[in-house]
């Protein structure tokens, strides 16, 4: 058996655990605690099985039309993927030459580094400023390889912090490569960058969204992006023929026609986010203002332990109580926990457990 050298040494991306047990409080993968639109169950209940005999629409025509209507743009500027992770993989294929590099901030979504390794190009992690704020991106990698694709998570994960839109716009103006704004969490934020992507004179901003978080459809696998027509066309050139299945296309369409449901769920999540942040702060935790559906929170110092030891101990103790949050080891992230906002009962269980552990 032969495995490519680049794959032999590849450090795979490790997604958050999906525990099998039922009685768990699952706050580790930024899923939505509320169900998707009831329109989704209607579509599933009435789905015509005969449609599964045939291939799905390779151009996701109806979804693109609906998205064009939502964002006041044209379908030619929209691409749809099997989750936004697939859109990222295709962007690495379409927008980066072999001698170029992929960049993002550090810390950010750790999949980006793996995507660069799979694409066999260097990854350039740009350090953020204090409090995870914007710092000018580093745009050269090993051996001077220029960054051709900058993956800009906004709001950022796992930090939960949003960057000022003016910074992103100014950066994209001077950056010769593609600025891909990963807006997986933007429905939970005060601001978004979609108008940068739909602007008539936009040459290099692509904004990406997912139905996994705000629409409560992580199990469905549907993401999309909006950008200049030539970049969108390039993504079509490198995709699999039928990358979004027929069921996903119908379900996503139903969800996209029920924005009210999504927005009501987002309002519940952001209300709980404010309450939990205040409760954690009362207990001495520190965290930036979150513009997402999670908090990135540092527990209070404990005598005899480093900050990293404290965070990891609490992570383990919560796990022992079937409460799953996320812990990212490493110099910039290891002193805190990323906690997805669940429903109020989930969060009460978390707070009670923290009181018992502390
Ligand atoms: N971008 C970011 C920043 C994320 O946190 C995630 C979820 N892990 C994704 C993209 C991928 O989302 P999906 O593939 O479910 O659309």
Tab-separated table of C-alpha atoms and ligand atoms in Angstrom:
chain	number	residue	atom	x	y	z
A	1	UNK	CA	0.000	0.000	0.000
A	2	UNK	CA	1.373	3.415	-0.917
A	3	UNK	CA	0.410	6.615	0.835
A	4	UNK	CA	1.595	9.987	-0.495
A	5	UNK	CA	4.418	11.458	1.599
A	6	UNK	CA	2.392	14.644	2.194
A	7	UNK	CA	-0.449	12.552	3.614
A	8	UNK	CA	1.853	10.373	5.726
A	9	UNK	CA	3.006	13.436	7.616
A	10	UNK	CA	-0.384	15.199	7.587
A	11	UNK	CA	-1.780	16.198	10.952
A	12	UNK	CA	-5.501	15.667	10.435
A	13	UNK	CA	-8.086	18.150	11.667
A	14	UNK	CA	-9.823	16.735	14.732
A	15	UNK	CA	-13.505	17.714	14.941
A	16	UNK	CA	-15.223	18.038	18.319
A	17	UNK	CA	-16.496	14.809	19.856
A	18	UNK	CA	-19.988	13.566	18.995
A	19	UNK	CA	-20.690	11.485	22.107
A	20	UNK	CA	-23.150	8.613	21.689
A	21	UNK	CA	-24.676	8.811	25.172
A	22	UNK	CA	-28.033	10.587	25.320
A	23	UNK	CA	-27.861	12.401	28.620
A	24	UNK	CA	-25.074	14.770	27.700
A	25	UNK	CA	-24.895	18.526	27.627
A	26	UNK	CA	-23.241	19.134	24.316
A	27	UNK	CA	-21.543	22.518	24.166
A	28	UNK	CA	-18.490	21.547	22.123
A	29	UNK	CA	-19.217	22.017	18.400
A	30	UNK	CA	-21.208	25.252	18.194
A	31	UNK	CA	-24.411	23.541	17.157
A	32	UNK	CA	-27.751	25.245	17.683
A	33	UNK	CA	-29.775	23.941	20.663
A	34	UNK	CA	-33.112	24.675	18.957
A	35	UNK	CA	-34.714	22.646	16.177
A	36	UNK	CA	-34.724	23.766	12.537
A	37	UNK	CA	-37.818	25.281	10.907
A	38	UNK	CA	-40.967	23.106	10.907
A	39	UNK	CA	-40.943	23.620	7.118
A	40	UNK	CA	-37.953	21.258	7.111
A	41	UNK	CA	-39.967	18.373	8.547
A	42	UNK	CA	-42.716	18.989	5.989
A	43	UNK	CA	-40.185	18.702	3.165
A	44	UNK	CA	-38.710	15.528	4.617
A	45	UNK	CA	-42.136	13.933	5.205
A	46	UNK	CA	-43.284	14.585	1.653
A	47	UNK	CA	-39.979	13.954	-0.160
A	48	UNK	CA	-40.663	11.995	-3.354
A	49	UNK	CA	-38.485	8.851	-3.213
A	50	UNK	CA	-38.448	8.700	-6.976
A	51	UNK	CA	-36.227	11.778	-6.936
A	52	UNK	CA	-33.485	9.669	-5.361
A	53	UNK	CA	-33.259	7.572	-8.526
A	54	UNK	CA	-31.937	10.600	-10.335
A	55	UNK	CA	-28.926	12.826	-9.760
A	56	UNK	CA	-29.521	16.130	-8.020
A	57	UNK	CA	-29.310	19.520	-9.746
A	58	UNK	CA	-25.535	20.086	-10.141
A	59	UNK	CA	-26.087	23.848	-10.202
A	60	UNK	CA	-28.376	24.158	-7.138
A	61	UNK	CA	-30.521	26.495	-9.227
A	62	UNK	CA	-33.345	27.074	-6.764
A	63	UNK	CA	-31.085	27.639	-3.777
A	64	UNK	CA	-28.982	30.124	-5.715
A	65	UNK	CA	-32.085	32.012	-6.782
A	66	UNK	CA	-33.380	32.153	-3.242
A	67	UNK	CA	-29.980	33.270	-1.909
A	68	UNK	CA	-29.727	35.917	-4.631
A	69	UNK	CA	-33.117	37.208	-3.494
A	70	UNK	CA	-32.072	37.249	0.173
A	71	UNK	CA	-28.799	39.066	-0.510
A	72	UNK	CA	-29.992	41.269	-3.332
A	73	UNK	CA	-27.518	39.888	-5.834
A	74	UNK	CA	-27.495	37.550	-8.843
A	75	UNK	CA	-27.237	33.724	-8.861
A	76	UNK	CA	-24.001	33.937	-10.907
A	77	UNK	CA	-22.321	35.274	-7.780
A	78	UNK	CA	-23.296	32.336	-5.572
A	79	UNK	CA	-21.743	28.910	-5.045
A	80	UNK	CA	-23.110	26.114	-2.841
A	81	UNK	CA	-21.160	23.373	-1.104
A	82	UNK	CA	-21.575	20.240	0.977
A	83	UNK	CA	-21.142	22.278	4.142
A	84	UNK	CA	-18.914	25.338	4.165
A	85	UNK	CA	-15.955	23.031	4.894
A	86	UNK	CA	-16.281	21.811	1.314
A	87	UNK	CA	-16.352	25.389	0.025
A	88	UNK	CA	-13.064	25.967	1.884
A	89	UNK	CA	-11.480	22.875	0.322
A	90	UNK	CA	-12.549	24.036	-3.136
A	91	UNK	CA	-11.253	27.549	-2.489
A	92	UNK	CA	-7.837	26.088	-1.627
A	93	UNK	CA	-7.976	24.225	-4.950
A	94	UNK	CA	-9.231	27.123	-7.067
A	95	UNK	CA	-7.462	30.194	-5.699
A	96	UNK	CA	-3.972	28.963	-4.801
A	97	UNK	CA	-1.096	28.023	-7.112
A	98	UNK	CA	1.509	25.438	-6.121
A	99	UNK	CA	4.158	28.054	-5.259
A	100	UNK	CA	1.763	30.155	-3.129
A	101	UNK	CA	0.549	29.997	0.470
A	102	UNK	CA	-2.701	30.047	2.457
A	103	UNK	CA	-3.016	32.443	5.393
A	104	UNK	CA	-5.299	33.136	8.313
A	105	UNK	CA	-5.122	34.671	11.727
A	106	UNK	CA	-3.802	32.640	14.647
A	107	UNK	CA	-5.753	31.486	16.532
A	108	UNK	CA	-8.559	30.815	14.112
A	109	UNK	CA	-10.422	27.838	12.689
A	110	UNK	CA	-7.784	25.102	12.898
A	111	UNK	CA	-9.024	23.338	9.758
A	112	UNK	CA	-7.354	26.037	7.636
A	113	UNK	CA	-3.884	24.764	8.431
A	114	UNK	CA	-4.873	21.243	7.487
A	115	UNK	CA	-6.336	22.482	4.199
A	116	UNK	CA	-2.987	24.043	3.319
A	117	UNK	CA	-1.210	20.770	4.181
A	118	UNK	CA	-3.635	18.794	1.998
A	119	UNK	CA	-3.055	21.289	-0.817
A	120	UNK	CA	0.746	20.911	-0.221
A	121	UNK	CA	1.326	24.660	0.225
A	122	UNK	CA	2.659	26.547	3.266
A	123	UNK	CA	0.258	27.881	5.877
A	124	UNK	CA	0.944	31.342	7.324
A	125	UNK	CA	-0.663	32.034	10.715
A	126	UNK	CA	-0.771	35.774	11.472
A	127	UNK	CA	-0.626	36.514	15.193
A	128	UNK	CA	-3.550	38.523	16.514
A	129	UNK	CA	-3.097	41.527	18.803
A	130	UNK	CA	-3.916	41.544	22.523
A	131	UNK	CA	-7.457	40.406	23.323
A	132	UNK	CA	-7.598	38.640	19.957
A	133	UNK	CA	-8.003	41.943	18.114
A	134	UNK	CA	-7.033	42.641	14.490
A	135	UNK	CA	-3.319	42.902	13.641
A	136	UNK	CA	-2.042	43.453	10.125
A	137	UNK	CA	-1.822	40.047	8.399
A	138	UNK	CA	1.517	38.500	7.484
A	139	UNK	CA	1.399	37.811	3.761
A	140	UNK	CA	4.565	35.807	3.071
A	141	UNK	CA	5.202	32.199	3.982
A	142	UNK	CA	8.240	29.905	4.024
A	143	UNK	CA	10.727	30.730	1.280
A	144	UNK	CA	8.809	33.932	0.548
A	145	UNK	CA	5.726	32.160	-0.811
A	146	UNK	CA	3.042	34.832	-1.217
A	147	UNK	CA	-0.306	34.301	0.503
A	148	UNK	CA	-2.871	33.904	-2.283
A	149	UNK	CA	-5.884	33.063	-0.115
A	150	UNK	CA	-6.500	34.694	3.267
A	151	UNK	CA	-9.160	32.905	5.310
A	152	UNK	CA	-10.675	35.454	7.608
A	153	UNK	CA	-13.148	34.049	10.104
A	154	UNK	CA	-15.468	36.807	11.203
A	155	UNK	CA	-16.587	36.620	13.951
A	156	UNK	CA	-13.477	34.621	14.662
A	157	UNK	CA	-13.476	31.117	16.098
A	158	UNK	CA	-12.535	30.085	18.711
A	159	UNK	CA	-12.111	33.630	20.011
A	160	UNK	CA	-15.736	34.812	19.401
A	161	UNK	CA	-14.402	38.299	18.560
A	162	UNK	CA	-15.549	40.252	15.473
A	163	UNK	CA	-13.200	42.566	13.577
A	164	UNK	CA	-14.292	46.005	12.386
A	165	UNK	CA	-15.680	45.757	8.867
A	166	UNK	CA	-13.649	48.802	7.813
A	167	UNK	CA	-10.444	46.864	8.596
A	168	UNK	CA	-11.550	43.956	6.431
A	169	UNK	CA	-12.553	46.239	3.560
A	170	UNK	CA	-9.263	48.148	3.718
A	171	UNK	CA	-7.251	44.922	3.862
A	172	UNK	CA	-9.043	43.418	0.848
A	173	UNK	CA	-8.474	46.573	-1.185
A	174	UNK	CA	-4.710	46.253	-1.057
A	175	UNK	CA	-4.406	42.448	-0.852
A	176	UNK	CA	-3.746	40.990	-4.302
A	177	UNK	CA	-5.109	37.536	-3.403
A	178	UNK	CA	-8.584	36.329	-2.428
A	179	UNK	CA	-9.998	37.423	0.930
A	180	UNK	CA	-12.409	34.742	2.042
A	181	UNK	CA	-14.526	35.976	4.929
A	182	UNK	CA	-15.811	32.898	6.737
A	183	UNK	CA	-19.067	34.127	8.259
A	184	UNK	CA	-20.144	30.829	9.822
A	185	UNK	CA	-21.256	32.782	12.914
A	186	UNK	CA	-22.294	36.116	11.394
A	187	UNK	CA	-26.019	35.626	12.071
A	188	UNK	CA	-25.141	35.983	15.763
A	189	UNK	CA	-23.180	39.220	15.160
A	190	UNK	CA	-24.110	42.888	14.843
A	191	UNK	CA	-22.479	43.324	11.464
A	192	UNK	CA	-21.542	41.305	8.356
A	193	UNK	CA	-19.518	41.719	5.165
A	194	UNK	CA	-21.943	40.439	2.544
A	195	UNK	CA	-22.191	43.883	0.923
A	196	UNK	CA	-18.423	43.789	0.302
A	197	UNK	CA	-18.969	40.547	-1.632
A	198	UNK	CA	-21.951	41.778	-3.645
A	199	UNK	CA	-20.477	45.224	-4.484
A	200	UNK	CA	-20.252	45.678	-8.275
A	201	UNK	CA	-16.568	46.637	-8.154
A	202	UNK	CA	-15.557	43.789	-5.805
A	203	UNK	CA	-12.699	41.812	-7.319
A	204	UNK	CA	-11.465	39.611	-4.473
A	205	UNK	CA	-13.836	39.351	-1.485
A	206	UNK	CA	-15.734	36.085	-1.057
A	207	UNK	CA	-18.104	35.810	1.907
A	208	UNK	CA	-18.989	32.332	3.110
A	209	UNK	CA	-21.999	31.208	5.143
A	210	UNK	CA	-23.307	27.941	6.531
A	211	UNK	CA	-26.704	26.578	7.494
A	212	UNK	CA	-25.028	24.564	10.276
A	213	UNK	CA	-25.234	27.126	13.073
A	214	UNK	CA	-27.993	29.750	12.909
A	215	UNK	CA	-30.305	27.515	10.824
A	216	UNK	CA	-29.813	24.482	13.125
A	217	UNK	CA	-28.849	22.245	10.177
A	218	UNK	CA	-25.328	20.996	10.956
A	219	UNK	CA	-26.402	17.432	10.131
A	220	UNK	CA	-27.591	18.449	6.673
A	221	UNK	CA	-24.268	19.735	5.274
A	222	UNK	CA	-24.951	22.919	3.347
A	223	UNK	CA	-22.797	26.007	3.035
A	224	UNK	CA	-22.440	28.652	0.363
A	225	UNK	CA	-20.413	31.634	-0.677
A	226	UNK	CA	-20.951	34.898	-2.520
A	227	UNK	CA	-18.309	36.680	-4.554
A	228	UNK	CA	-17.264	38.056	-7.921
A	229	UNK	CA	-18.648	35.976	-10.801
A	230	UNK	CA	-15.200	34.908	-12.080
A	231	UNK	CA	-14.154	33.510	-8.695
A	232	UNK	CA	-17.500	31.742	-8.326
A	233	UNK	CA	-17.090	30.209	-11.768
A	234	UNK	CA	-13.648	28.929	-10.740
A	235	UNK	CA	-15.229	27.070	-7.812
A	236	UNK	CA	-17.676	25.399	-10.191
A	237	UNK	CA	-14.767	24.212	-12.314
A	238	UNK	CA	-13.127	22.310	-9.464
A	239	UNK	CA	-16.145	20.838	-7.673
A	240	UNK	CA	-17.478	17.279	-7.845
A	241	UNK	CA	-20.372	17.010	-10.288
A	242	UNK	CA	-23.047	16.410	-7.661
A	243	UNK	CA	-21.619	17.891	-4.500
A	244	UNK	CA	-24.947	18.763	-2.840
A	245	UNK	CA	-27.506	15.968	-2.618
A	246	UNK	CA	-31.168	16.296	-3.533
A	247	UNK	CA	-32.476	16.067	0.033
A	248	UNK	CA	-30.065	18.742	1.245
A	249	UNK	CA	-31.095	21.043	-1.586
A	250	UNK	CA	-34.820	20.733	-0.794
A	251	UNK	CA	-34.398	21.029	2.959
A	252	UNK	CA	-32.069	24.009	2.680
A	253	UNK	CA	-34.495	25.766	0.381
A	254	UNK	CA	-37.322	25.329	2.895
A	255	UNK	CA	-35.128	26.701	5.676
A	256	UNK	CA	-34.078	29.648	3.522
A	257	UNK	CA	-37.746	30.526	3.016
A	258	UNK	CA	-38.260	30.655	6.780
A	259	UNK	CA	-35.768	33.270	7.916
A	260	UNK	CA	-38.112	34.298	10.714
A	261	UNK	CA	-37.620	30.957	12.419
A	262	UNK	CA	-33.842	31.226	12.191
A	263	UNK	CA	-33.858	34.779	13.525
A	264	UNK	CA	-36.077	33.826	16.473
A	265	UNK	CA	-33.609	31.055	17.404
A	266	UNK	CA	-30.669	33.439	17.050
A	267	UNK	CA	-32.423	35.898	19.397
A	268	UNK	CA	-32.853	33.150	22.008
A	269	UNK	CA	-29.196	32.129	21.713
A	270	UNK	CA	-27.872	35.681	21.981
A	271	UNK	CA	-30.088	36.376	25.021
A	272	UNK	CA	-28.698	33.269	26.735
A	273	UNK	CA	-25.185	34.301	25.693
A	274	UNK	CA	-25.539	37.579	27.596
A	275	UNK	CA	-26.904	35.853	30.680
A	276	UNK	CA	-24.195	33.170	30.771
A	277	UNK	CA	-21.409	35.680	30.218
A	278	UNK	CA	-22.649	37.687	33.205
A	279	UNK	CA	-22.941	34.530	35.317
A	280	UNK	CA	-19.415	33.423	34.430
A	281	UNK	CA	-18.055	36.897	35.148
A	282	UNK	CA	-19.682	36.783	38.582
A	283	UNK	CA	-17.610	33.640	39.146
A	284	UNK	CA	-14.373	35.372	38.121
A	285	UNK	CA	-14.158	34.139	34.529
A	286	UNK	CA	-12.852	36.516	31.851
A	287	UNK	CA	-13.828	36.605	28.197
A	288	UNK	CA	-14.140	38.987	25.294
A	289	UNK	CA	-17.553	40.160	24.087
A	290	UNK	CA	-18.901	37.388	21.917
A	291	UNK	CA	-20.429	38.043	18.514
A	292	UNK	CA	-21.018	34.335	17.958
A	293	UNK	CA	-22.910	31.422	19.508
A	294	UNK	CA	-20.095	30.584	21.908
A	295	UNK	CA	-17.950	32.135	24.623
A	296	UNK	CA	-14.173	31.854	24.843
A	297	UNK	CA	-13.742	32.059	28.560
A	298	UNK	CA	-10.796	31.934	30.923
A	299	UNK	CA	-11.421	30.497	34.381
A	300	UNK	CA	-10.157	32.351	37.462
A	301	UNK	CA	-6.628	31.523	38.579
A	302	UNK	CA	-6.274	28.721	41.109
A	303	UNK	CA	-3.353	28.604	43.540
A	304	UNK	CA	-0.765	25.993	42.625
A	305	UNK	CA	-1.918	25.617	39.019
A	306	UNK	CA	-0.972	27.326	35.774
A	307	UNK	CA	-3.829	28.895	33.804
A	308	UNK	CA	-3.518	26.059	31.287
A	309	UNK	CA	-3.745	23.426	34.005
A	310	UNK	CA	-6.844	25.076	35.427
A	311	UNK	CA	-8.589	25.183	32.051
A	312	UNK	CA	-7.730	21.579	31.251
A	313	UNK	CA	-8.761	20.347	34.699
A	314	UNK	CA	-12.152	22.016	34.390
A	315	UNK	CA	-12.563	20.622	30.882
A	316	UNK	CA	-11.882	17.099	32.183
A	317	UNK	CA	-14.123	17.526	35.217
A	318	UNK	CA	-16.996	18.740	33.041
A	319	UNK	CA	-16.489	15.843	30.672
A	320	UNK	CA	-16.654	13.475	33.639
A	321	UNK	CA	-20.111	14.952	34.298
A	322	UNK	CA	-21.142	14.479	30.653
A	323	UNK	CA	-20.845	18.178	29.911
A	324	UNK	CA	-18.820	18.597	26.737
A	325	UNK	CA	-17.090	21.900	25.987
A	326	UNK	CA	-14.016	22.442	23.794
A	327	UNK	CA	-10.423	22.799	24.915
A	328	UNK	CA	-7.702	23.815	22.450
A	329	UNK	CA	-4.213	23.150	23.798
A	330	UNK	CA	-1.565	25.663	22.775
A	331	UNK	CA	0.119	28.854	23.921
A	332	UNK	CA	-2.659	31.205	22.804
A	333	UNK	CA	-5.724	29.137	23.546
A	334	UNK	CA	-4.827	26.710	26.328
A	335	UNK	CA	-5.807	28.967	29.227
A	336	UNK	CA	-9.514	28.940	28.411
A	337	UNK	CA	-12.510	26.938	27.251
A	338	UNK	CA	-14.786	27.429	24.297
A	339	UNK	CA	-18.356	27.014	25.422
A	340	UNK	CA	-21.188	26.782	22.890
A	341	UNK	CA	-24.388	28.516	23.958
A	342	UNK	CA	-27.014	25.828	24.508
A	343	UNK	CA	-30.551	26.270	25.760
A	344	UNK	CA	-31.149	27.711	29.217
A	345	UNK	CA	-31.396	24.294	30.883
A	346	UNK	CA	-28.052	23.222	29.366
A	347	UNK	CA	-26.396	26.392	30.565
A	348	UNK	CA	-27.832	26.044	34.054
A	349	UNK	CA	-26.381	22.550	34.242
A	350	UNK	CA	-23.031	23.928	33.168
A	351	UNK	CA	-23.074	26.717	35.760
A	352	UNK	CA	-24.109	24.341	38.508
A	353	UNK	CA	-21.341	21.911	37.576
A	354	UNK	CA	-18.791	24.734	37.580
A	355	UNK	CA	-19.884	25.715	41.071
A	356	UNK	CA	-19.389	22.128	42.232
A	357	UNK	CA	-16.008	21.760	40.529
A	358	UNK	CA	-14.500	25.091	41.589
B	1	LIG	N1	-16.011	27.842	9.474
B	1	LIG	C1	-15.931	27.929	10.786
B	1	LIG	C2	-15.239	29.100	11.378
B	1	LIG	C3	-16.453	26.930	11.609
B	1	LIG	O1	-16.321	27.009	12.937
B	1	LIG	C4	-17.095	25.836	11.013
B	1	LIG	C5	-17.685	24.724	11.860
B	1	LIG	N2	-16.756	23.843	12.380
B	1	LIG	C6	-17.153	25.770	9.628
B	1	LIG	C7	-16.622	26.799	8.882
B	1	LIG	C8	-17.724	24.599	8.901
B	1	LIG	O2	-19.095	24.558	8.938
B	1	LIG	P1	-19.927	23.583	8.026
B	1	LIG	O3	-18.987	22.733	7.221
B	1	LIG	O4	-20.762	22.798	8.950
B	1	LIG	O5	-20.729	24.484	7.120
